[in-house]
Tab-separated table of C-alpha atoms and ligand atoms in Angstrom:
chain	number	residue	atom	x	y	z
A	208	MET	CA	122.998	79.823	118.006
A	209	GLU	CA	121.843	83.200	117.169
A	210	ILE	CA	118.888	84.312	119.398
A	211	VAL	CA	115.286	85.944	118.113
A	212	LEU	CA	112.994	86.987	120.372
A	213	SER	CA	109.811	89.601	120.084
A	214	GLY	CA	106.765	89.917	121.486
A	215	ILE	CA	104.063	92.212	121.059
A	216	ARG	CA	101.053	93.935	123.138
A	217	PRO	CA	98.018	92.546	123.150
A	218	THR	CA	95.291	95.746	122.620
A	219	GLY	CA	92.897	94.224	119.567
A	220	ASN	CA	93.197	92.955	116.344
A	221	LEU	CA	96.185	92.561	114.390
A	222	HIS	CA	96.925	94.993	111.834
A	223	MET	CA	99.179	94.611	108.048
A	224	GLY	CA	101.372	96.642	109.732
A	225	ASN	CA	101.681	94.215	112.642
A	226	TYR	CA	101.956	91.774	109.732
A	227	PHE	CA	104.069	93.178	107.713
A	228	GLY	CA	106.941	95.206	109.975
A	229	ALA	CA	106.559	91.581	112.844
A	230	LEU	CA	104.901	88.795	112.517
A	231	GLN	CA	105.773	87.437	108.664
A	232	ASN	CA	109.486	88.233	110.087
A	233	PHE	CA	108.956	86.271	112.806
A	234	VAL	CA	107.460	82.936	110.434
A	235	LYS	CA	110.687	83.282	108.565
A	236	MET	CA	112.288	83.302	111.009
A	237	GLN	CA	111.456	80.315	113.288
A	238	HIS	CA	113.278	77.565	111.565
A	239	GLN	CA	116.470	78.944	111.582
A	240	TYR	CA	117.119	81.027	115.077
A	241	LYS	CA	115.883	80.025	118.448
A	242	CYS	CA	112.717	82.055	118.488
A	243	TYR	CA	111.004	83.217	121.460
A	244	PHE	CA	107.989	85.345	120.454
A	245	PHE	CA	105.773	86.320	122.929
A	246	ILE	CA	102.363	88.076	123.679
A	247	ALA	CA	103.334	91.534	126.370
A	248	ASP	CA	100.456	91.694	128.526
A	249	LEU	CA	102.285	93.284	131.150
A	250	HIS	CA	103.044	96.435	129.002
A	251	SER	CA	99.199	96.577	127.960
A	252	LEU	CA	98.266	97.823	132.035
A	253	THR	CA	100.008	100.784	131.086
A	254	THR	CA	96.666	101.870	129.537
A	255	HIS	CA	94.416	100.537	131.893
A	256	PRO	CA	92.212	97.285	129.959
A	257	THR	CA	89.951	96.096	131.782
A	258	PRO	CA	90.152	92.495	132.622
A	259	ALA	CA	87.924	90.911	130.100
A	260	ASP	CA	89.322	92.777	127.501
A	261	LEU	CA	92.629	92.191	128.694
A	262	HIS	CA	92.392	88.202	128.655
A	263	GLY	CA	90.451	88.570	125.553
A	264	ASN	CA	92.975	90.356	124.026
A	265	VAL	CA	95.799	87.419	124.859
A	266	ARG	CA	93.340	84.977	123.110
A	267	THR	CA	93.076	87.325	119.978
A	268	VAL	CA	97.078	87.638	119.288
A	269	LEU	CA	97.866	84.281	120.561
A	270	ALA	CA	95.156	82.707	118.167
A	271	GLU	CA	96.576	85.871	115.270
A	272	TYR	CA	100.086	84.610	115.916
A	273	LEU	CA	99.702	80.848	115.278
A	274	ALA	CA	97.109	81.578	112.050
A	275	CYS	CA	99.890	83.146	110.570
A	276	GLY	CA	102.137	79.963	111.207
A	277	LEU	CA	104.430	80.628	113.757
A	278	ASP	CA	104.544	77.141	114.899
A	279	PRO	CA	104.791	76.691	118.612
A	280	GLU	CA	107.320	73.428	117.724
A	281	ALA	CA	109.734	75.815	116.253
A	282	ALA	CA	109.874	78.248	118.385
A	283	THR	CA	109.063	79.032	122.118
A	284	ILE	CA	105.368	81.150	122.631
A	285	PHE	CA	104.479	82.337	125.732
A	286	VAL	CA	102.509	85.110	127.585
A	287	GLN	CA	104.496	87.833	129.856
A	288	SER	CA	102.556	87.588	132.189
A	289	ASP	CA	103.390	83.914	132.615
A	290	VAL	CA	106.639	84.465	133.224
A	291	PRO	CA	107.525	85.896	136.767
A	292	GLU	CA	111.484	86.073	135.805
A	293	ILE	CA	110.459	88.767	133.372
A	294	SER	CA	109.738	91.102	136.449
A	295	GLU	CA	112.456	89.999	138.876
A	296	LEU	CA	115.185	91.646	135.799
A	297	TYR	CA	112.595	94.813	135.558
A	298	LEU	CA	112.713	95.642	138.935
A	299	LEU	CA	116.250	95.023	138.665
A	300	LEU	CA	116.766	97.255	135.396
A	301	ASN	CA	115.175	100.234	136.883
A	302	MET	CA	118.244	100.243	139.310
A	303	ASN	CA	120.340	101.406	136.763
A	304	ALA	CA	117.738	103.520	133.973
A	305	TYR	CA	118.077	107.003	134.527
A	306	ILE	CA	115.153	109.208	134.589
A	307	GLY	CA	116.613	112.095	132.282
A	308	GLU	CA	117.177	109.205	129.565
A	309	LEU	CA	113.689	107.536	129.732
A	310	GLU	CA	112.115	111.119	129.686
A	311	ARG	CA	113.733	112.031	126.131
A	312	THR	CA	112.590	108.520	124.407
A	313	THR	CA	110.682	109.548	121.977
A	314	THR	CA	108.208	106.980	122.417
A	315	PHE	CA	107.113	108.054	125.833
A	316	LYS	CA	106.624	112.003	124.354
A	317	ASP	CA	104.353	110.278	121.992
A	318	LYS	CA	102.819	108.465	124.571
A	319	VAL	CA	102.062	111.707	126.901
A	320	ARG	CA	100.521	112.943	123.485
A	321	ALA	CA	98.219	110.960	122.786
A	322	GLN	CA	97.158	110.249	127.145
A	323	PRO	CA	98.006	112.975	129.287
A	324	ASP	CA	95.710	112.238	131.654
A	325	ASN	CA	97.304	108.660	132.511
A	326	VAL	CA	101.562	109.453	132.559
A	327	ASN	CA	101.790	106.350	134.932
A	328	ALA	CA	105.639	105.540	135.856
A	329	GLY	CA	105.092	102.564	133.896
A	330	LEU	CA	104.943	104.378	130.761
A	331	LEU	CA	108.106	105.684	131.585
A	332	THR	CA	109.984	102.342	132.747
A	333	TYR	CA	108.674	100.934	129.356
A	334	PRO	CA	111.511	101.230	127.746
A	335	VAL	CA	113.308	98.835	130.677
A	336	LEU	CA	110.526	96.040	130.955
A	337	GLN	CA	111.001	95.503	126.961
A	338	ALA	CA	114.429	95.569	127.716
A	339	ALA	CA	114.414	92.827	130.426
A	340	ASP	CA	111.839	90.633	127.861
A	341	ILE	CA	114.988	90.771	125.788
A	342	LEU	CA	117.764	90.124	128.098
A	343	ILE	CA	116.288	87.781	129.759
A	344	HIS	CA	116.414	85.205	127.168
A	345	LYS	CA	119.930	86.829	125.658
A	346	ALA	CA	118.555	87.434	122.549
A	347	THR	CA	120.582	89.566	119.819
A	348	LYS	CA	117.584	89.660	117.399
A	349	VAL	CA	114.961	91.183	117.172
A	350	PRO	CA	112.039	91.045	114.726
A	351	VAL	CA	110.198	94.219	114.859
A	352	GLY	CA	108.861	97.360	112.641
A	353	LYS	CA	110.679	100.588	112.407
A	354	ASP	CA	108.667	101.948	115.210
A	355	GLN	CA	110.751	99.857	117.626
A	356	LYS	CA	114.433	101.186	117.036
A	357	PRO	CA	114.713	103.481	119.860
A	358	HIS	CA	113.909	100.237	121.910
A	359	LEU	CA	116.373	98.650	120.751
A	360	GLU	CA	119.460	101.046	121.420
A	361	ILE	CA	118.476	101.380	124.915
A	362	THR	CA	118.389	98.083	125.792
A	363	ALA	CA	121.520	98.181	123.647
A	364	LYS	CA	123.020	100.603	126.342
A	365	TYR	CA	121.515	99.028	129.577
A	366	ALA	CA	123.181	95.589	128.755
A	367	ARG	CA	126.131	97.659	128.454
A	368	ARG	CA	126.064	99.210	131.666
A	369	PHE	CA	125.314	96.157	133.583
A	370	ASN	CA	128.297	94.664	131.721
A	371	GLN	CA	130.484	97.726	132.341
A	372	LEU	CA	129.268	98.418	136.208
A	373	TYR	CA	129.761	94.795	137.179
A	374	LYS	CA	132.855	94.040	134.908
A	375	VAL	CA	131.777	91.192	133.121
A	376	ASP	CA	130.509	89.794	129.773
A	377	TYR	CA	127.229	89.016	130.310
A	378	PHE	CA	124.593	90.124	128.379
A	379	PRO	CA	124.684	90.400	124.502
A	380	GLU	CA	123.774	93.482	122.865
A	381	PRO	CA	120.457	93.334	120.822
A	382	GLU	CA	119.928	94.740	117.424
A	383	ALA	CA	116.468	95.285	115.409
A	384	PHE	CA	116.311	93.221	112.890
A	385	ASN	CA	114.220	92.457	110.179
A	386	PHE	CA	114.682	89.419	108.024
A	387	GLY	CA	117.273	90.417	104.864
A	388	GLU	CA	116.374	93.745	104.515
A	389	SER	CA	115.486	96.694	106.398
A	390	LEU	CA	112.732	97.577	108.797
A	391	ILE	CA	109.572	98.359	107.093
A	392	LYS	CA	106.798	100.866	108.048
A	393	VAL	CA	103.172	100.061	106.671
A	394	PRO	CA	101.949	103.699	105.768
A	395	GLY	CA	98.380	104.352	106.142
A	396	LEU	CA	95.855	104.720	103.691
A	397	ASP	CA	94.448	107.777	105.073
A	398	GLY	CA	97.576	109.762	103.522
A	399	SER	CA	99.543	109.387	107.013
A	400	GLY	CA	103.031	107.738	107.493
A	401	LYS	CA	101.871	104.815	109.527
A	402	MET	CA	99.169	102.524	109.793
A	403	GLY	CA	98.567	101.299	114.020
A	404	LYS	CA	96.296	100.737	115.896
A	405	SER	CA	95.704	104.122	117.277
A	406	GLU	CA	95.876	105.886	114.118
A	407	GLY	CA	92.566	104.025	113.886
A	408	ASN	CA	93.936	103.677	109.974
A	409	GLY	CA	94.165	99.823	110.265
A	410	ILE	CA	93.257	96.625	107.782
A	411	PHE	CA	93.073	94.191	110.033
A	412	LEU	CA	94.076	89.978	109.429
A	413	ALA	CA	90.736	89.360	110.518
A	414	ASP	CA	88.755	91.960	108.704
A	415	ASP	CA	86.360	90.461	105.917
A	416	PRO	CA	86.594	90.784	102.503
A	417	LYS	CA	83.787	93.379	102.283
A	418	VAL	CA	85.380	95.604	104.908
A	419	ILE	CA	88.392	95.633	103.491
A	420	ARG	CA	87.340	96.855	100.139
A	421	LYS	CA	85.685	99.544	101.548
A	422	LYS	CA	88.481	100.777	103.619
A	423	VAL	CA	91.002	100.396	100.100
A	424	MET	CA	88.495	102.251	97.675
A	425	SER	CA	87.821	105.293	100.513
A	426	ALA	CA	92.202	105.401	100.527
A	427	VAL	CA	93.650	109.391	100.561
A	428	THR	CA	94.650	110.002	96.899
A	429	ASP	CA	94.716	113.551	94.645
A	430	ALA	CA	93.576	114.727	91.677
A	431	GLY	CA	95.669	113.332	90.078
A	432	PRO	CA	99.130	113.607	87.992
A	433	THR	CA	99.226	116.060	85.252
A	434	VAL	CA	103.218	115.795	84.062
A	435	SER	CA	104.432	113.128	83.395
A	436	ASN	CA	107.062	111.612	85.967
A	437	GLN	CA	105.812	113.498	88.172
A	438	ASP	CA	106.693	113.739	91.770
A	439	MET	CA	103.798	111.227	94.081
A	440	THR	CA	102.162	112.521	96.853
A	441	ASP	CA	102.968	111.018	100.287
A	442	ALA	CA	99.410	109.194	100.196
A	443	VAL	CA	99.724	108.373	96.396
A	444	LYS	CA	103.375	107.450	97.809
A	445	ASN	CA	101.527	104.805	100.055
A	446	LEU	CA	99.432	103.466	98.071
A	447	PHE	CA	102.034	101.710	95.824
A	448	THR	CA	103.965	100.914	98.816
A	449	ILE	CA	101.896	98.704	100.009
A	450	MET	CA	101.164	97.631	96.200
A	451	ASP	CA	104.780	96.958	96.770
A	452	ILE	CA	103.651	94.866	99.641
A	453	VAL	CA	100.971	92.675	98.237
A	454	SER	CA	100.623	92.726	95.110
A	455	ALA	CA	102.660	91.036	92.202
A	456	PRO	CA	105.710	92.643	90.729
A	457	ASP	CA	104.131	93.215	86.891
A	458	THR	CA	100.809	94.449	88.908
A	459	VAL	CA	103.310	97.182	90.507
A	460	LEU	CA	104.297	98.313	87.326
A	461	HIS	CA	101.584	98.066	85.368
A	462	PHE	CA	100.296	101.217	87.934
A	463	ARG	CA	103.350	102.485	88.277
A	464	GLU	CA	103.907	102.873	83.800
A	465	LYS	CA	100.330	104.287	83.621
A	466	TYR	CA	100.849	106.980	86.497
A	467	ASN	CA	103.708	108.101	85.170
A	468	THR	CA	102.423	108.559	81.960
A	469	CYS	CA	99.230	110.505	83.366
A	470	GLU	CA	96.290	107.532	82.606
A	471	ILE	CA	96.119	105.846	85.948
A	472	ARG	CA	92.345	106.134	87.535
A	473	TYR	CA	92.981	105.567	90.742
A	474	GLY	CA	89.930	104.203	91.205
A	475	ASP	CA	91.122	100.595	89.557
A	476	MET	CA	94.132	100.519	91.402
A	477	LYS	CA	92.325	100.190	94.676
A	478	LYS	CA	89.998	97.354	92.782
A	479	GLN	CA	93.532	95.795	92.376
A	480	LEU	CA	94.893	96.819	95.700
A	481	ALA	CA	91.709	95.430	97.421
A	482	GLU	CA	91.823	92.422	96.190
A	483	ASP	CA	95.534	91.306	96.440
A	484	ILE	CA	94.667	92.354	100.187
A	485	VAL	CA	92.214	90.048	99.628
A	486	THR	CA	93.657	87.514	98.744
A	487	TYR	CA	96.763	87.796	100.915
A	488	LEU	CA	94.501	87.797	104.314
A	489	THR	CA	91.647	85.466	103.597
A	490	PRO	CA	93.408	81.985	104.224
A	491	ILE	CA	94.758	83.583	107.563
A	492	ARG	CA	91.407	85.547	108.867
A	493	GLU	CA	89.863	81.558	108.351
A	494	LYS	CA	92.578	80.254	110.503
A	495	ILE	CA	92.355	83.020	113.512
A	496	ASN	CA	88.338	82.002	113.877
A	497	ASP	CA	89.132	78.485	113.805
A	498	ILE	CA	91.799	78.196	116.513
A	499	TYR	CA	90.959	81.153	118.264
A	500	ASN	CA	87.788	78.964	119.404
A	501	ASN	CA	89.660	76.196	120.481
A	502	ASN	CA	90.756	76.300	124.082
A	503	ALA	CA	92.548	73.183	124.559
A	504	TYR	CA	94.464	73.509	121.893
A	505	LEU	CA	95.360	77.760	123.583
A	506	ARG	CA	96.093	75.507	126.420
A	507	LYS	CA	98.507	73.327	125.214
A	508	VAL	CA	100.490	75.834	123.317
A	509	VAL	CA	100.438	78.220	125.946
A	510	GLY	CA	101.373	75.629	129.011
A	511	ILE	CA	104.278	74.438	126.265
A	512	GLY	CA	105.894	77.715	125.773
A	513	THR	CA	105.963	78.967	129.874
A	514	GLU	CA	107.421	75.627	130.276
A	515	LYS	CA	110.798	76.351	128.059
A	516	ALA	CA	110.345	80.475	128.330
A	517	ARG	CA	110.813	79.928	132.421
A	518	GLU	CA	113.508	77.077	131.723
A	519	SER	CA	116.009	79.741	130.030
A	520	ALA	CA	114.605	82.579	132.162
A	521	SER	CA	115.112	81.147	135.154
A	522	LYS	CA	118.896	80.394	134.439
A	523	THR	CA	119.573	84.225	133.568
A	524	LEU	CA	118.138	85.637	136.693
A	525	ARG	CA	120.170	82.937	138.907
A	526	GLU	CA	123.211	84.056	137.052
A	527	VAL	CA	122.033	87.825	136.976
A	528	ARG	CA	121.580	87.645	140.674
A	529	GLU	CA	125.005	86.140	141.248
A	530	ILE	CA	126.768	89.199	139.530
A	531	ILE	CA	124.640	91.545	141.488
A	532	GLY	CA	126.041	90.265	144.799
A	533	PHE	CA	122.790	88.162	146.039
A	534	ARG	CA	124.771	85.183	147.809
A	535	ALA	CA	123.046	82.689	149.462
A	536	PHE	CA	124.462	81.575	153.206
B	221	LIG	P1	99.833	99.856	117.023
B	221	LIG	O1	101.510	100.866	116.021
B	221	LIG	O2	99.100	99.231	115.500
B	221	LIG	O3	99.718	100.212	118.069
B	221	LIG	P2	102.575	97.845	118.098
B	221	LIG	O4	103.055	98.810	117.973
B	221	LIG	O5	101.481	96.954	118.916
B	221	LIG	O6	101.138	98.897	117.075
B	221	LIG	O7	103.249	97.386	117.405
B	221	LIG	C1	103.265	95.881	117.132
B	221	LIG	C2	104.473	95.428	115.887
B	221	LIG	O8	104.477	95.763	114.738
B	221	LIG	C3	105.426	95.867	116.531
B	221	LIG	O9	106.840	95.336	116.045
B	221	LIG	C4	105.814	97.311	115.841
B	221	LIG	O10	106.953	97.631	115.197
B	221	LIG	C5	104.636	96.921	114.214
B	221	LIG	N1	103.949	97.240	113.429
B	221	LIG	C6	103.264	98.220	113.721
B	221	LIG	N2	102.922	99.158	112.895
B	221	LIG	C7	103.460	99.046	111.793
B	221	LIG	C8	103.819	99.099	110.491
B	221	LIG	N3	102.749	100.066	110.101
B	221	LIG	N4	104.617	98.846	109.766
B	221	LIG	C9	105.936	98.667	110.122
B	221	LIG	N5	105.727	97.830	111.338
B	221	LIG	C10	104.373	97.728	112.489
B	222	LIG	N1	106.993	97.689	122.477
B	222	LIG	C1	106.924	96.662	121.270
B	222	LIG	C2	105.508	97.073	120.348
B	222	LIG	O1	105.047	98.479	121.194
B	222	LIG	C3	106.610	95.320	122.386
B	222	LIG	C4	107.244	94.499	123.014
B	222	LIG	C5	107.541	94.108	123.973
B	222	LIG	C6	108.666	94.124	121.852
B	222	LIG	N2	108.733	93.250	124.607
B	222	LIG	C7	109.364	93.256	123.254
B	222	LIG	C8	108.667	94.218	120.743
B	222	LIG	C9	110.481	93.067	122.525
B	222	LIG	C10	110.129	92.961	121.021
B	222	LIG	C11	110.528	92.472	121.858
B	222	LIG	O2	105.548	96.832	119.263
């Protein structure tokens, strides 16, 4: 059976981009594939969180995973740092990762720009750790948003390189995956290309309705179309993209027609959009609060997940060590 794996760095609450780019796919896939979903807490160390923030963020993401419908009976749900085998595979893969190619990775260049005072080696080798996450379970499908494509290409390259170096057919080459469609990018409400944590333009799964309405009502638009079927500005296109995701098809059609005939009132569209987002997120928000405070349940979920993840990871590591030439006397 094909193996699916994905993770999210715990840096605070998850937003709609994380949900529609990644989480929603996790939920859809968990009953059809053998799935591993984890919290990438080692990756989050690249930004130096405080110990209290680190733990709190892991708890938040775990509660949000479960509230969105991840089922610990169906999928293996675990925390990256609970599986030390990943760190050992990361060390081994680093020997076949070249500095030049890591420096050229677009995500690394973005990080250097974003945090010029903290360009640590962990940031440079971030994709190697991500490759270890994926290869340790021999996953072939990785549900992530569009921005993660470069990391998946690097992982496939390292799988190939390992196989060639040791003349084996051991690691499969994984691919970025979106259930049934192309990779998704949820835009920002500020007219920017991407909704993101660091972009500061997120609508969070845990936001209450008042906050959601306020954020949507202040979304960037333009002066409105003046000729029929006018091309849309990026900001307005973004509003429609989000509406496509959360609203009923005839609602979207209604506002598209209004736009094309120059009768649109962005205020009305935003009100509708805000209500549709609230309807979508309310059941999720309610569950997040319950689960976040249920320590016994969280401990149980992580206990089961760690055991399953380590079983698979230690098997791979044993085989990799054998292939590389570490032999017992
Ligand atoms: P952020 O950009 O807020 O820091 P992450 O980079 O931690 O979010 O992303 C976690 C997951 O969510 C990844 O799979 C990523 O591809 C996905 N994701 C994040 N933002 C978006 C977005 N705006 N649209 C689609 N997917 C996204
Ligand atoms: N880099 C991913 C992100 O920022 C998180 C991640 C770490 C990941 N390891 C992974 C995603 C393995 C998929 C598979 O979102």
